[in-house]
Amino acid sequence: MDPALGRNTATFDGDDALQYPMGEQYAAMSDSFSVECVFRYNGEFPDSGQTNMCANKEAGGFAVAMFEDTLTFELHTGSYQNIGLEIEPNEWYHAVAVFDGPNQMARLYVNGELAAEVETVGDQMVWPPNAGAHNMTLGADSSPSGSQFHSTSTLDSARIYSQPLNAQQVAALNVEAFGELREQQAQLVETTPAENAELTRATEFQVEWDNPSLVAQGVTYLLNDEVIEPGDMIGAGLTAGEHTLTVEGKTVFGQPIQQTIAFTSGSIPETGGTETGQGEGTVTLSVRATNPDGGDVTSTFYAGQADVAEGGFQGVVEETPTTLEFDYREAGELDGAGESLSAGQGHIAFQRFDVAVDAAVAGQAVRWAGSVDPSRQVNVMVWNTATEAWDTVASGRGLTEGELVLTGELEADHINDGTASVLVTGEDPFADDLPNEAADAFEDPDDYDFAIAHLTDTQYLSEGAAENAYSPEQQAIWADVYTDALDWIVDNADERKIEYVAHTGDIMENWHTASERDDEEEYRQIAIEEFEFASEAQRILDDAEIVNGVLPGNHDNRTGNDVGPDSLYNDYFGPERYEALENNAGWREAQASYTPWRADDNENHYDLFTAGGLDFIAVHLGYDVTQEELDWASEVLDEYSDRNAMAMTHAHRRPSTEPDGRGAAFSHDRFTSRPRRAAATRQRVFGVIRSRARGGY
């Protein structure tokens, strides 16, 4: 139940979806249809790529989706076309996407009003050719193997009509969806500090709304024009007099929220820190505090008591325990302290203590200190007797020098008969724990040793360049986008130290159906034309003597069904092409070589090259990788275990809910789950580069 709507909804968390079979409905929708999608996008929009709310798209079909902050209607009537409107996250929207085939028009209505329209390429829809993708998908998009491009969204309703709805019909549906709900106002019931209150000491800032579910995420709270958040301690440093809290935001229906709370305060000192000294049997305590109005300050010192764990034990587990008692291995005793055990990849070292504490909980905290490698993260957890779960009260990364000190507050539910049960774990966070801020310019070449360029999913560019439905001028636009990118790499290779270029598949578009079609001859001819264009485009890199490698995606090898020496892909990107490149000056300078997995088959291959004074191996695995191919990759990586290794693949991971791609589930070629693990599991494999979905590196 969504409290703001007052009715049941479905919420999708970024890796789940609902699907409804659509195959039998396509005939009624081929020349006209409308899709109604009532949704709220939860959290931040994707930084790149797409996520879907209501969609049935895979090499054809339609989608109501987000491309970054743009609500988009995407459809395929001979080629993909998009129309859209920028919207805000965390707000409810009524969207209707309309395809009017007889008039060759696509329209997008948002909240009852026409937002965008475009003339379509054709007057008939092109539906997904793979029967596995014939599903209307909520919270994601369809795919031959399930769903893809998931969103973090909440859906109220989704309906499909086999006719193009007009503006009046859309307006009526908009009223039906929201009615007077949009006019609801969110009010603050209580704040700390309250209206007209006087603040005399540092206080936790708190707010209470009459209908919290009506308040959209992203509300801004200002104290005298400085941003604060609920839960912050405020007051320290305030001068005596009047102050203002300002609250600005929106409701989930887009209505503005703006409230001002006026209060007064005394002159509240701002602490400057404390110092301790000891000697000759005495301890000296001192404190610095500043009165913002310049007056005197009175400081009060309190005595404290430290209870130290007298025993404990440690061990290694495969995952963080969820119970108070749990199984573990490599057991060892601790005398309140001790050197931690080492844990390999995929395992977690822990220390377990029971600490006697005073009955009075207020102000008590648990403290852990130790020397920790900067690559490790330590979590301090306390058993909660009420929820019967481990509460993380503090965590932090290790330090290069000195001890890591972690302190977390204790609550009443953490104490059982005067004892707090403490669990400390040490684990490896992501090895690529680097800032993910988007830079507004390329990195300075002086700051790095070499660069690798990555191309992927150029399928629509190849399709557009060869699409007979387009005029020569339109075809040239598509072609130039592809070739201009490659020309840029060539023109900037020296300045930007580009030593290697990888293309991870879907080089072209129309060679993805798993079985023969009724128009097989025509379909093959279209594929040949697209392959011919892509082959000549990629030759820009060959002619520039830049070391490069390619692999086939599902659109290049009929979803794994056109493989081997006689495949269409090998006609244009076969072994002989890359074997010939080994003899040019650029490849020789990079000490580069090319080796296919079989003498006459470039479905998989590896490249050796040297860059920045380091030796590399790049293993390319085509779409629908088999166990035999994985075994080959394992043997190659074993043979060249002294080289830094990269694995290139087309469908290794699904889209991630995180901007940097972390936490993504495995996709079709989930080779880390095979009995004999290949590329991603080798010690010196420092990266997997793939395509198909957001969060690909």
mmCIF file of C-alpha atoms in Angstrom, residues 184-445:
data_model
loop_
_atom_site.group_PDB
_atom_site.id
_atom_site.type_symbol
_atom_site.label_atom_id
_atom_site.label_comp_id
_atom_site.label_asym_id
_atom_site.label_seq_id
_atom_site.Cartn_x
_atom_site.Cartn_y
_atom_site.Cartn_z
ATOM 1 C CA GLN A 184 -2.219 17.290 -1.177
ATOM 2 C CA GLN A 185 0.077 19.428 0.962
ATOM 3 C CA ALA A 186 2.818 18.167 3.285
ATOM 4 C CA GLN A 187 3.062 19.935 6.647
ATOM 5 C CA LEU A 188 5.661 19.831 9.399
ATOM 6 C CA VAL A 189 4.037 18.680 12.638
ATOM 7 C CA GLU A 190 7.056 19.292 14.839
ATOM 8 C CA THR A 191 10.694 20.358 14.595
ATOM 9 C CA THR A 192 13.574 20.463 17.062
ATOM 10 C CA PRO A 193 14.117 23.332 17.620
ATOM 11 C CA ALA A 194 10.427 24.247 17.446
ATOM 12 C CA GLU A 195 8.872 27.473 16.208
ATOM 13 C CA ASN A 196 9.676 30.346 18.640
ATOM 14 C CA ALA A 197 11.719 28.013 20.883
ATOM 15 C CA GLU A 198 14.956 29.079 22.581
ATOM 16 C CA LEU A 199 18.014 26.878 22.027
ATOM 17 C CA THR A 200 20.484 26.833 24.912
ATOM 18 C CA ARG A 201 22.763 23.933 23.989
ATOM 19 C CA ALA A 202 23.832 21.825 21.042
ATOM 20 C CA THR A 203 20.779 19.797 19.990
ATOM 21 C CA GLU A 204 19.969 17.082 17.473
ATOM 22 C CA PHE A 205 17.980 18.545 14.590
ATOM 23 C CA GLN A 206 14.745 16.588 14.098
ATOM 24 C CA VAL A 207 11.641 16.936 11.926
ATOM 25 C CA GLU A 208 8.261 15.190 11.937
ATOM 26 C CA TRP A 209 5.866 15.339 8.970
ATOM 27 C CA ASP A 210 2.101 14.841 9.100
ATOM 28 C CA ASN A 211 2.342 12.512 6.072
ATOM 29 C CA PRO A 212 5.981 11.455 5.525
ATOM 30 C CA SER A 213 5.093 9.367 2.462
ATOM 31 C CA LEU A 214 3.934 12.553 0.709
ATOM 32 C CA VAL A 215 7.406 14.117 0.977
ATOM 33 C CA ALA A 216 9.710 13.352 -1.961
ATOM 34 C CA GLN A 217 13.365 12.588 -1.391
ATOM 35 C CA GLY A 218 15.729 15.513 -1.798
ATOM 36 C CA VAL A 219 14.229 17.973 0.707
ATOM 37 C CA THR A 220 16.731 20.713 1.631
ATOM 38 C CA TYR A 221 17.078 21.952 5.213
ATOM 39 C CA LEU A 222 18.913 25.235 5.851
ATOM 40 C CA LEU A 223 19.995 26.772 9.155
ATOM 41 C CA ASN A 224 20.838 30.407 8.516
ATOM 42 C CA ASP A 225 21.529 29.493 4.845
ATOM 43 C CA GLU A 226 23.808 26.542 5.748
ATOM 44 C CA VAL A 227 22.708 23.031 4.728
ATOM 45 C CA ILE A 228 21.907 20.634 7.574
ATOM 46 C CA GLU A 229 20.242 17.209 7.748
ATOM 47 C CA PRO A 230 17.877 15.600 10.282
ATOM 48 C CA GLY A 231 20.053 13.913 12.876
ATOM 49 C CA ASP A 232 22.795 16.569 12.729
ATOM 50 C CA MET A 233 23.883 18.226 15.958
ATOM 51 C CA ILE A 234 23.192 21.951 15.601
ATOM 52 C CA GLY A 235 23.643 24.958 17.840
ATOM 53 C CA ALA A 236 27.376 25.010 18.570
ATOM 54 C CA GLY A 237 28.732 28.354 17.398
ATOM 55 C CA LEU A 238 25.357 30.131 17.227
ATOM 56 C CA THR A 239 25.383 33.677 18.533
ATOM 57 C CA ALA A 240 22.627 34.920 20.839
ATOM 58 C CA GLY A 241 19.587 36.142 18.902
ATOM 59 C CA GLU A 242 17.159 35.072 16.192
ATOM 60 C CA HIS A 243 17.759 32.249 13.722
ATOM 61 C CA THR A 244 15.834 30.684 10.848
ATOM 62 C CA LEU A 245 15.283 27.113 9.686
ATOM 63 C CA THR A 246 14.154 26.899 6.053
ATOM 64 C CA VAL A 247 12.666 23.732 4.556
ATOM 65 C CA GLU A 248 12.322 23.427 0.764
ATOM 66 C CA GLY A 249 11.354 20.477 -1.398
ATOM 67 C CA LYS A 250 8.486 18.832 -3.257
ATOM 68 C CA THR A 251 5.731 16.343 -2.642
ATOM 69 C CA VAL A 252 5.722 13.068 -4.554
ATOM 70 C CA PHE A 253 3.175 14.723 -6.866
ATOM 71 C CA GLY A 254 5.470 17.649 -7.647
ATOM 72 C CA GLN A 255 3.828 20.248 -5.411
ATOM 73 C CA PRO A 256 6.322 22.659 -3.791
ATOM 74 C CA ILE A 257 7.117 22.493 -0.073
ATOM 75 C CA GLN A 258 8.432 25.599 1.657
ATOM 76 C CA GLN A 259 8.281 26.310 5.371
ATOM 77 C CA THR A 260 10.241 28.588 7.686
ATOM 78 C CA ILE A 261 10.760 28.046 11.425
ATOM 79 C CA ALA A 262 12.032 30.972 13.478
ATOM 80 C CA PHE A 263 13.719 30.396 16.847
ATOM 81 C CA THR A 264 16.166 32.084 19.186
ATOM 82 C CA SER A 265 19.282 30.880 20.920
ATOM 83 C CA GLY A 266 21.681 31.908 23.555
ATOM 84 C CA SER A 267 25.386 32.139 22.840
ATOM 85 C CA ILE A 268 26.317 28.458 22.447
ATOM 86 C CA PRO A 269 30.046 27.674 22.808
ATOM 87 C CA GLU A 270 31.923 25.866 20.068
ATOM 88 C CA THR A 271 34.388 23.254 21.279
ATOM 89 C CA GLY A 272 38.015 23.471 20.264
ATOM 90 C CA GLY A 273 39.061 20.034 21.496
ATOM 91 C CA THR A 274 40.475 18.494 24.673
ATOM 92 C CA GLU A 275 43.932 17.603 25.967
ATOM 93 C CA THR A 276 45.254 15.251 28.645
ATOM 94 C CA GLY A 277 48.530 15.186 30.505
ATOM 95 C CA GLN A 278 49.945 12.871 33.139
ATOM 96 C CA GLY A 279 52.949 12.621 35.437
ATOM 97 C CA GLU A 280 53.956 12.237 39.089
ATOM 98 C CA GLY A 281 50.786 10.288 39.818
ATOM 99 C CA THR A 282 48.358 12.903 38.503
ATOM 100 C CA VAL A 283 46.301 13.349 35.342
ATOM 101 C CA THR A 284 45.497 16.786 33.925
ATOM 102 C CA LEU A 285 42.453 17.407 31.724
ATOM 103 C CA SER A 286 41.951 20.580 29.703
ATOM 104 C CA VAL A 287 39.383 21.747 27.155
ATOM 105 C CA ARG A 288 39.147 24.563 24.639
ATOM 106 C CA ALA A 289 35.796 26.213 23.974
ATOM 107 C CA THR A 290 34.914 29.506 22.318
ATOM 108 C CA ASN A 291 31.925 31.695 23.088
ATOM 109 C CA PRO A 292 30.720 33.078 19.743
ATOM 110 C CA ASP A 293 29.706 36.314 21.530
ATOM 111 C CA GLY A 294 33.051 36.651 23.318
ATOM 112 C CA GLY A 295 31.822 35.906 26.867
ATOM 113 C CA ASP A 296 33.046 33.425 29.472
ATOM 114 C CA VAL A 297 32.559 29.666 29.099
ATOM 115 C CA THR A 298 32.045 27.118 31.883
ATOM 116 C CA SER A 299 33.249 23.549 31.148
ATOM 117 C CA THR A 300 32.251 20.457 33.162
ATOM 118 C CA PHE A 301 34.326 17.232 33.273
ATOM 119 C CA TYR A 302 32.787 13.787 33.885
ATOM 120 C CA ALA A 303 34.541 10.656 35.116
ATOM 121 C CA GLY A 304 34.443 7.614 32.866
ATOM 122 C CA GLN A 305 35.009 3.888 33.227
ATOM 123 C CA ALA A 306 36.583 1.490 30.738
ATOM 124 C CA ASP A 307 35.528 -2.169 30.754
ATOM 125 C CA VAL A 308 37.979 -4.306 28.806
ATOM 126 C CA ALA A 309 37.200 -7.674 27.261
ATOM 127 C CA GLU A 310 39.058 -10.339 29.191
ATOM 128 C CA GLY A 311 38.683 -13.175 26.696
ATOM 129 C CA GLY A 312 37.409 -13.906 23.222
ATOM 130 C CA PHE A 313 37.916 -16.091 20.188
ATOM 131 C CA GLN A 314 38.473 -15.691 16.471
ATOM 132 C CA GLY A 315 38.128 -17.590 13.219
ATOM 133 C CA VAL A 316 37.228 -17.378 9.535
ATOM 134 C CA VAL A 317 33.755 -17.455 7.938
ATOM 135 C CA GLU A 318 32.540 -17.288 4.343
ATOM 136 C CA GLU A 319 29.938 -14.595 5.019
ATOM 137 C CA THR A 320 29.016 -12.221 7.818
ATOM 138 C CA PRO A 321 27.185 -14.165 10.557
ATOM 139 C CA THR A 322 23.484 -13.489 11.097
ATOM 140 C CA THR A 323 23.112 -15.367 14.407
ATOM 141 C CA LEU A 324 24.725 -15.020 17.815
ATOM 142 C CA GLU A 325 26.135 -18.551 17.609
ATOM 143 C CA PHE A 326 27.612 -19.582 14.251
ATOM 144 C CA ASP A 327 29.964 -22.074 12.630
ATOM 145 C CA TYR A 328 33.504 -21.072 11.713
ATOM 146 C CA ARG A 329 36.919 -22.564 11.008
ATOM 147 C CA GLU A 330 40.548 -21.896 11.994
ATOM 148 C CA ALA A 331 39.436 -21.294 15.595
ATOM 149 C CA GLY A 332 41.731 -19.424 17.954
ATOM 150 C CA GLU A 333 41.558 -17.997 21.474
ATOM 151 C CA LEU A 334 41.980 -14.301 22.335
ATOM 152 C CA ASP A 335 42.898 -12.676 25.622
ATOM 153 C CA GLY A 336 40.860 -9.533 25.019
ATOM 154 C CA ALA A 337 43.218 -8.762 22.142
ATOM 155 C CA GLY A 338 45.501 -10.526 19.705
ATOM 156 C CA GLU A 339 46.708 -10.806 16.136
ATOM 157 C CA SER A 340 43.912 -11.485 13.680
ATOM 158 C CA LEU A 341 43.856 -14.471 11.380
ATOM 159 C CA SER A 342 44.401 -14.031 7.642
ATOM 160 C CA ALA A 343 41.509 -14.674 5.273
ATOM 161 C CA GLY A 344 41.740 -15.452 1.582
ATOM 162 C CA GLN A 345 39.541 -14.160 -1.195
ATOM 163 C CA GLY A 346 35.856 -14.758 -0.489
ATOM 164 C CA HIS A 347 36.399 -15.272 3.260
ATOM 165 C CA ILE A 348 36.075 -13.021 6.305
ATOM 166 C CA ALA A 349 38.270 -13.022 9.413
ATOM 167 C CA PHE A 350 36.493 -12.195 12.677
ATOM 168 C CA GLN A 351 37.114 -11.574 16.358
ATOM 169 C CA ARG A 352 34.400 -12.203 18.941
ATOM 170 C CA PHE A 353 34.303 -10.646 22.443
ATOM 171 C CA ASP A 354 31.900 -10.482 25.385
ATOM 172 C CA VAL A 355 32.366 -7.238 27.307
ATOM 173 C CA ALA A 356 31.011 -6.589 30.811
ATOM 174 C CA VAL A 357 29.307 -3.185 30.937
ATOM 175 C CA ASP A 358 27.618 -1.057 33.549
ATOM 176 C CA ALA A 359 23.850 -1.335 33.825
ATOM 177 C CA ALA A 360 23.412 2.352 32.896
ATOM 178 C CA VAL A 361 23.577 2.454 29.091
ATOM 179 C CA ALA A 362 23.366 6.188 28.455
ATOM 180 C CA GLY A 363 26.672 7.513 27.121
ATOM 181 C CA GLN A 364 28.367 4.129 26.887
ATOM 182 C CA ALA A 365 30.223 3.063 23.773
ATOM 183 C CA VAL A 366 32.213 0.128 22.461
ATOM 184 C CA ARG A 367 35.737 0.862 21.195
ATOM 185 C CA TRP A 368 38.044 -1.274 19.043
ATOM 186 C CA ALA A 369 41.574 -0.344 18.003
ATOM 187 C CA GLY A 370 44.121 -2.145 15.864
ATOM 188 C CA SER A 371 46.628 -1.952 13.031
ATOM 189 C CA VAL A 372 44.871 -2.716 9.747
ATOM 190 C CA ASP A 373 46.067 -2.856 6.161
ATOM 191 C CA PRO A 374 44.564 0.032 4.107
ATOM 192 C CA SER A 375 43.087 -2.521 1.701
ATOM 193 C CA ARG A 376 40.925 -3.987 4.481
ATOM 194 C CA GLN A 377 37.735 -2.737 6.084
ATOM 195 C CA VAL A 378 36.862 -3.400 9.730
ATOM 196 C CA ASN A 379 33.251 -3.563 10.952
ATOM 197 C CA VAL A 380 32.359 -3.432 14.654
ATOM 198 C CA MET A 381 28.994 -5.064 15.399
ATOM 199 C CA VAL A 382 27.003 -5.558 18.592
ATOM 200 C CA TRP A 383 24.300 -8.189 19.083
ATOM 201 C CA ASN A 384 20.811 -6.653 19.388
ATOM 202 C CA THR A 385 18.774 -8.753 21.810
ATOM 203 C CA ALA A 386 15.464 -7.313 20.602
ATOM 204 C CA THR A 387 15.896 -7.806 16.838
ATOM 205 C CA GLU A 388 18.219 -10.815 17.232
ATOM 206 C CA ALA A 389 20.620 -9.380 14.691
ATOM 207 C CA TRP A 390 24.109 -7.882 14.560
ATOM 208 C CA ASP A 391 24.002 -4.065 14.520
ATOM 209 C CA THR A 392 26.958 -2.389 12.824
ATOM 210 C CA VAL A 393 27.912 0.457 15.156
ATOM 211 C CA ALA A 394 31.199 1.488 13.511
ATOM 212 C CA SER A 395 33.318 0.687 10.449
ATOM 213 C CA GLY A 396 36.408 2.013 8.729
ATOM 214 C CA ARG A 397 39.321 1.303 6.387
ATOM 215 C CA GLY A 398 42.810 0.554 7.640
ATOM 216 C CA LEU A 399 45.510 3.211 7.890
ATOM 217 C CA THR A 400 48.960 3.335 6.339
ATOM 218 C CA GLU A 401 50.408 4.517 9.642
ATOM 219 C CA GLY A 402 49.073 4.205 13.171
ATOM 220 C CA GLU A 403 46.073 2.395 14.614
ATOM 221 C CA LEU A 404 42.535 2.425 13.309
ATOM 222 C CA VAL A 405 40.206 3.375 16.192
ATOM 223 C CA LEU A 406 36.489 2.643 15.865
ATOM 224 C CA THR A 407 33.866 3.703 18.403
ATOM 225 C CA GLY A 408 30.127 2.994 18.362
ATOM 226 C CA GLU A 409 27.356 3.866 20.787
ATOM 227 C CA LEU A 410 25.599 1.168 22.829
ATOM 228 C CA GLU A 411 21.836 0.982 23.225
ATOM 229 C CA ALA A 412 19.731 -0.727 25.881
ATOM 230 C CA ASP A 413 18.954 -3.657 23.539
ATOM 231 C CA HIS A 414 22.694 -4.319 23.176
ATOM 232 C CA ILE A 415 23.008 -5.373 26.839
ATOM 233 C CA ASN A 416 22.118 -8.848 28.106
ATOM 234 C CA ASP A 417 22.678 -9.469 31.844
ATOM 235 C CA GLY A 418 25.387 -6.823 31.963
ATOM 236 C CA THR A 419 27.227 -8.107 28.881
ATOM 237 C CA ALA A 420 27.572 -6.753 25.346
ATOM 238 C CA SER A 421 28.352 -9.334 22.644
ATOM 239 C CA VAL A 422 30.760 -7.781 20.126
ATOM 240 C CA LEU A 423 31.741 -9.101 16.680
ATOM 241 C CA VAL A 424 34.590 -7.501 14.721
ATOM 242 C CA THR A 425 35.078 -8.506 11.067
ATOM 243 C CA GLY A 426 37.847 -7.696 8.603
ATOM 244 C CA GLU A 427 37.082 -7.943 4.927
ATOM 245 C CA ASP A 428 38.178 -6.706 1.504
ATOM 246 C CA PRO A 429 36.020 -3.950 0.064
ATOM 247 C CA PHE A 430 36.009 -3.535 -3.693
ATOM 248 C CA ALA A 431 39.513 -3.409 -5.070
ATOM 249 C CA ASP A 432 38.441 -0.551 -7.353
ATOM 250 C CA ASP A 433 37.426 1.629 -4.422
ATOM 251 C CA LEU A 434 38.153 4.831 -6.288
ATOM 252 C CA PRO A 435 36.294 8.146 -6.606
ATOM 253 C CA ASN A 436 33.526 7.914 -9.191
ATOM 254 C CA GLU A 437 32.981 11.595 -9.826
ATOM 255 C CA ALA A 438 32.436 12.412 -13.488
ATOM 256 C CA ALA A 439 35.305 14.555 -14.752
ATOM 257 C CA ASP A 440 34.564 17.451 -17.072
ATOM 258 C CA ALA A 441 37.638 16.734 -19.193
ATOM 259 C CA PHE A 442 40.027 13.971 -20.164
ATOM 260 C CA GLU A 443 42.818 13.112 -17.759
ATOM 261 C CA ASP A 444 46.161 14.818 -18.307
ATOM 262 C CA PRO A 445 48.398 12.342 -20.195
#
